Short mmCIF file of C-alpha atoms in Angstrom, two decimals:
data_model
loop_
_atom_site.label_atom_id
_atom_site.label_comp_id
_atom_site.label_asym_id
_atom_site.label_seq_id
_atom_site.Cartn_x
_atom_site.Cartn_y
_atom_site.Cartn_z
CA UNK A 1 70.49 68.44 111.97
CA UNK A 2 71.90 65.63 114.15
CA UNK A 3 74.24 63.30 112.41
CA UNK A 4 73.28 59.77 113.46
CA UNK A 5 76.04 57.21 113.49
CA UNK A 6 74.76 53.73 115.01
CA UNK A 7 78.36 52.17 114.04
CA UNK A 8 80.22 53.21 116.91
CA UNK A 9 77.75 50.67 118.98
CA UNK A 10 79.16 47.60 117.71
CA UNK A 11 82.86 48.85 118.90
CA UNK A 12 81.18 49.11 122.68
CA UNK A 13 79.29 45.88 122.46
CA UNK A 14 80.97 44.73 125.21
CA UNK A 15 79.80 46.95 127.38
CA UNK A 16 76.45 46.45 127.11
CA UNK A 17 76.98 42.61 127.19
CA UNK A 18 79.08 43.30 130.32
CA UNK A 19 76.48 45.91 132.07
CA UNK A 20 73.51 43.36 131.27
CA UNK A 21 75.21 40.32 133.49
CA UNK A 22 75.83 42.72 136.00
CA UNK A 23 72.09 43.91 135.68
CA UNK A 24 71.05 40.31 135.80
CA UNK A 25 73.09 38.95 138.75
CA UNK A 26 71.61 42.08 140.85
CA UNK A 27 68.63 41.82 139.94
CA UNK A 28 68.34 38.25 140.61
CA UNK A 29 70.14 38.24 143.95
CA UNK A 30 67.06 40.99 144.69
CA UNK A 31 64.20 38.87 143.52
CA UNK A 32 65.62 35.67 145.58
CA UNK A 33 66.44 38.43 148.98
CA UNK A 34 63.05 39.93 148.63
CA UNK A 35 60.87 36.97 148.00
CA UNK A 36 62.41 35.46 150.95
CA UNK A 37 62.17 38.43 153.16
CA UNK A 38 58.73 39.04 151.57
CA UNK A 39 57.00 35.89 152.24
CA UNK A 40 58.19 36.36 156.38
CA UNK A 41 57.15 39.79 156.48
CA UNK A 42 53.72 39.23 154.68
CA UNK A 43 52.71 36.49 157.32
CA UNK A 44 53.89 38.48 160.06
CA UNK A 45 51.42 41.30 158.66
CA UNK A 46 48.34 38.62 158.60
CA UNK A 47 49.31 37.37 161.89
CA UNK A 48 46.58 38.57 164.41
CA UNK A 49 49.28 38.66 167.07
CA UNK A 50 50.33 42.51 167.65
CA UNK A 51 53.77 41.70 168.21
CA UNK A 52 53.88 40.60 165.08
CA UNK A 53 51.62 42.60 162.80
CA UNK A 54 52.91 45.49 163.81
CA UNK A 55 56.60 45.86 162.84
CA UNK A 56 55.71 44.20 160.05
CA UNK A 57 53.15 46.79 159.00
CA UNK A 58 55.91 49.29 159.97
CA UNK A 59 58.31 47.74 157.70
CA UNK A 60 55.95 47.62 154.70
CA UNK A 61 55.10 51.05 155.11
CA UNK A 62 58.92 52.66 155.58
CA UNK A 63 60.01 50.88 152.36
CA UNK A 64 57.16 51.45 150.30
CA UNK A 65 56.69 55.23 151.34
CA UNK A 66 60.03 56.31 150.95
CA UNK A 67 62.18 56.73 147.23
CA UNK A 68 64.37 53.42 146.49
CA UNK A 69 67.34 55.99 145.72
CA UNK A 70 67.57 57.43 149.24
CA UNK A 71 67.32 53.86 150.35
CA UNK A 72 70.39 52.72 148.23
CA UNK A 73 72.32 56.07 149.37
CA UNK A 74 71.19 56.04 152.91
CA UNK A 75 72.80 51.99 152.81
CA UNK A 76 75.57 52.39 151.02
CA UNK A 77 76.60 55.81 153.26
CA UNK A 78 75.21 55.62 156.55
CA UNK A 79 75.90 52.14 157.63
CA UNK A 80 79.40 52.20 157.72
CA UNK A 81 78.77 55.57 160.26
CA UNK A 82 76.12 53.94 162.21
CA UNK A 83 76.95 50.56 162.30
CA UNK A 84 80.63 50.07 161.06
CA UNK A 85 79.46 47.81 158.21
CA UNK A 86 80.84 48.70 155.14
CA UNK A 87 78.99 47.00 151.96
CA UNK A 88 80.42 47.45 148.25
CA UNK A 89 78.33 49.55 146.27
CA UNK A 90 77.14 45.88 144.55
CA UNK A 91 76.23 44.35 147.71
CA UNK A 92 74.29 47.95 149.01
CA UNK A 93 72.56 47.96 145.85
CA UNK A 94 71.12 44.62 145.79
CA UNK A 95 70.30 44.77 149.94
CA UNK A 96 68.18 48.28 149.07
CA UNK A 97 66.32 46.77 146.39
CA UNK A 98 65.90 43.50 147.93
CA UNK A 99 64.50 45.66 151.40
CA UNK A 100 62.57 47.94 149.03
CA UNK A 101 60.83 45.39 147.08
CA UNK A 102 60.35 42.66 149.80
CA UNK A 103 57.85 45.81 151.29
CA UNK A 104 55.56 45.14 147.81
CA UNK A 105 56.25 41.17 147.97
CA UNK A 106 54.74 41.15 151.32
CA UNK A 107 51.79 42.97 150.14
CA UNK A 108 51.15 40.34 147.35
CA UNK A 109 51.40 37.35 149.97
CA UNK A 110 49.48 39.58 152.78
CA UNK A 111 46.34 39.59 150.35
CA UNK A 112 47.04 36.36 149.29
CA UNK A 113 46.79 34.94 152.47
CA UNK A 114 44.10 37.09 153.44
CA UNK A 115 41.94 35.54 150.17
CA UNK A 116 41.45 32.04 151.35
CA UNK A 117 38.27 30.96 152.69
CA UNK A 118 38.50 30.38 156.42
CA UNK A 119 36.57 27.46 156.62
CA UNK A 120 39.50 25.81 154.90
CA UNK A 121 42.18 26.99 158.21
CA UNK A 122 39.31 25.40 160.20
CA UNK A 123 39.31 22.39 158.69
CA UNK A 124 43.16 22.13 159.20
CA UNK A 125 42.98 22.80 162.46
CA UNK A 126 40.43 20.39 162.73
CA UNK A 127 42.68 17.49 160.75
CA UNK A 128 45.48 18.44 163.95
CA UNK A 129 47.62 20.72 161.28
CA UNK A 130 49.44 23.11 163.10
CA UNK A 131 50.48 26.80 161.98
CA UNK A 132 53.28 25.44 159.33
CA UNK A 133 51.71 23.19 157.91
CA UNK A 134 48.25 24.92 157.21
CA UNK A 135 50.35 27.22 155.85
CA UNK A 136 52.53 25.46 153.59
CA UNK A 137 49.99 22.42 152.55
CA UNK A 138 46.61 24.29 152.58
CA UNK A 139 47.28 28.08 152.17
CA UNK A 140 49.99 28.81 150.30
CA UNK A 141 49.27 25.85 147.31
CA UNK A 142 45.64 27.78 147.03
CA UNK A 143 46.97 30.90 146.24
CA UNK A 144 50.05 30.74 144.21
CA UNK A 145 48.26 30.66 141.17
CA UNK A 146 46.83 34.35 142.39
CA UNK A 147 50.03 35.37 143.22
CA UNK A 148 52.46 34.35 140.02
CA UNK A 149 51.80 37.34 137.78
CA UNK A 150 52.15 39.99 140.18
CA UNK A 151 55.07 38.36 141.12
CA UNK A 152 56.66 38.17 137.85
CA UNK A 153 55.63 41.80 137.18
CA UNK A 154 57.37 42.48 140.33
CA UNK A 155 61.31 40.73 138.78
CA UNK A 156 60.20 42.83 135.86
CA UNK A 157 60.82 46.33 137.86
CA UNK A 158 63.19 44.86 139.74
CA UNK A 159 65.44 44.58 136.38
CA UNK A 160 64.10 48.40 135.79
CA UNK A 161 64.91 49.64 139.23
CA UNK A 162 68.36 48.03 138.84
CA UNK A 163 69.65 51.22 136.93
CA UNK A 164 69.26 53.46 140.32
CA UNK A 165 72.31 51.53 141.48
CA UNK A 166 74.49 53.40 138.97
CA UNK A 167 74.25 56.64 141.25
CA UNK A 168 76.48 54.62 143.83
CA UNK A 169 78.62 53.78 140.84
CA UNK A 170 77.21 49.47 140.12
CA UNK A 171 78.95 49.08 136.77
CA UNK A 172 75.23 48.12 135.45
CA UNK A 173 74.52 48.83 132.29
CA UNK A 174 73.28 52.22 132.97
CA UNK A 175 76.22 53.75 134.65
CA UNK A 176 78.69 51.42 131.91
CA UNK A 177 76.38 53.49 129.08
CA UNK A 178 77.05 56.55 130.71
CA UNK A 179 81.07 56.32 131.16
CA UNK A 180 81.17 55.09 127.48
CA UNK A 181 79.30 58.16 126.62
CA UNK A 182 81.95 60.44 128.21
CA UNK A 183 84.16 59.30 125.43
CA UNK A 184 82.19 58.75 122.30
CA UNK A 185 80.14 61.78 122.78
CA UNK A 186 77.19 59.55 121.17
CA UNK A 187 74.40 59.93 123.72
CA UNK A 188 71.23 59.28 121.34
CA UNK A 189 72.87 56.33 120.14
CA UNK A 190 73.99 54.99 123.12
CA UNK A 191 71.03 55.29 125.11
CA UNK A 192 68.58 54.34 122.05
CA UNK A 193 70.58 51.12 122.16
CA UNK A 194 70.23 50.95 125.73
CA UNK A 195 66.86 51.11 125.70
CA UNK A 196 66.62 48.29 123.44
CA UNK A 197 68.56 46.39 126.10
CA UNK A 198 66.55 47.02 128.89
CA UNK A 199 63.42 45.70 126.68
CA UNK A 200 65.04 42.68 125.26
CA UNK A 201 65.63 41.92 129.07
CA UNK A 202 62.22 43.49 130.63
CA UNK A 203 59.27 42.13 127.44
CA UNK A 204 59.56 38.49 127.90
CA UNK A 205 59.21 38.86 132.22
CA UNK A 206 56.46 41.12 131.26
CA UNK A 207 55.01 39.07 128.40
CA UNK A 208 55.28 36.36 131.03
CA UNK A 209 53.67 37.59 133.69
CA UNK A 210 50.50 38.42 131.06
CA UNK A 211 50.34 35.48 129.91
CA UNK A 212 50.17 33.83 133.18
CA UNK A 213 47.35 36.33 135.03
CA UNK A 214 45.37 34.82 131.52
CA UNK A 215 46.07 31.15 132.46
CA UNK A 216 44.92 31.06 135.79
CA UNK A 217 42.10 33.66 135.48
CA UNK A 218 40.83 31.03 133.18
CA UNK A 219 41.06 28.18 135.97
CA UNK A 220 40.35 29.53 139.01
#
């Protein structure tokens, strides 16, 4: 029978604390890249101009259809081969999740675009608004109520997605579990406390995000 020993945790405390900042910063980094890049390539995708539509569409489709861990590989390998750029495994990490997930942040901004009645873009154009500004003070304002809890739930597996950067060797806290384990020869321990970790930091996003689809279903 397996001998359980939960003490040897508190000696490697540390390491956890350590692995969840570095968790954190790339996670956020991702959620700021890919909301950014997100929001660009999800009005590209509603624009009715095919020069536009269609690398967007292209974009969406490579990143969503293909594994986020070949992505982070692919980046962190091939780009110093094909393009002489040379990223640290951090900075690879967070530029393959950012790409990956931008691909599903589109998506939510694409339909939430595509919700609004058009009778309200006619009446902007009508009022003299041009392109920006329908966008930003008529379309945009309408929907970001729909758009906050898949959003959220989208940070949320950002923060769980964050552990494939440990194949590339991110000091996150999967890959600082896993070198500690080497050692201690505690795996059930280790990654039961890990576990914990990752919900601690994943519930309240999650919680979050529930409680905010409840809100706004109630108001709109």
């Amino acid at each position: 029978m397996y001998d359980w020993n939960f003490n040897v945790i508190w000696d490697y405390r540390m390491v956890y604390m350590r692995g969840a900042l570095i968790t954190l910063e790339l996670s956020l980094l991702a959620v700021v890249f890919s909301m950014s890049l997100g929001l660009i390539v999800g009005i590209a995708r509603q624009s009715k101009r095919y020069i536009l539509s269609f690398p967007a569409s292209c974009y969406v489709e490579i990143f969503r259809d293909t594994p986020l861990l070949i992505q982070i590989v692919w980046i962190y390998y091939c780009l110093p081969i094909l393009l002489g750029v040379t990223l640290t495994a951090f900075w690879a990490s967070t530029l393959a999740l950012s790409l990956h997930m931008s691909a599903y942040v589109a998506e939510i901004f694409r339909a939430g675009i595509a919700s609004v009645d058009k009778g309200h873009v006619d009446a902007a154009k009508i009022l003299g608004l041009n392109y920006f500004q329908t966008m930003t003070r008529i379309i945009l304002p309408q929907v970001f109520r729909r758009m906050l809890p898949p959003l959220v739930n989208n940070f949320a597996d950002i923060l769980k997605l964050s552990a494939l950067a440990s194949v590339i060797g991110v000091y996150e806290l999967l890959h600082s579990v896993d070198n500690v384990i080497m050692n201690n020869f505690r795996p059930l321990e280790m990654y039961s406390v890990l576990a914990l970790v990752y919900f601690v930091l994943i519930f309240p996003v999650a919680f979050g995000a529930r409680r905010a689809e409840l809100y706004f279903a109630r108001r709109i």
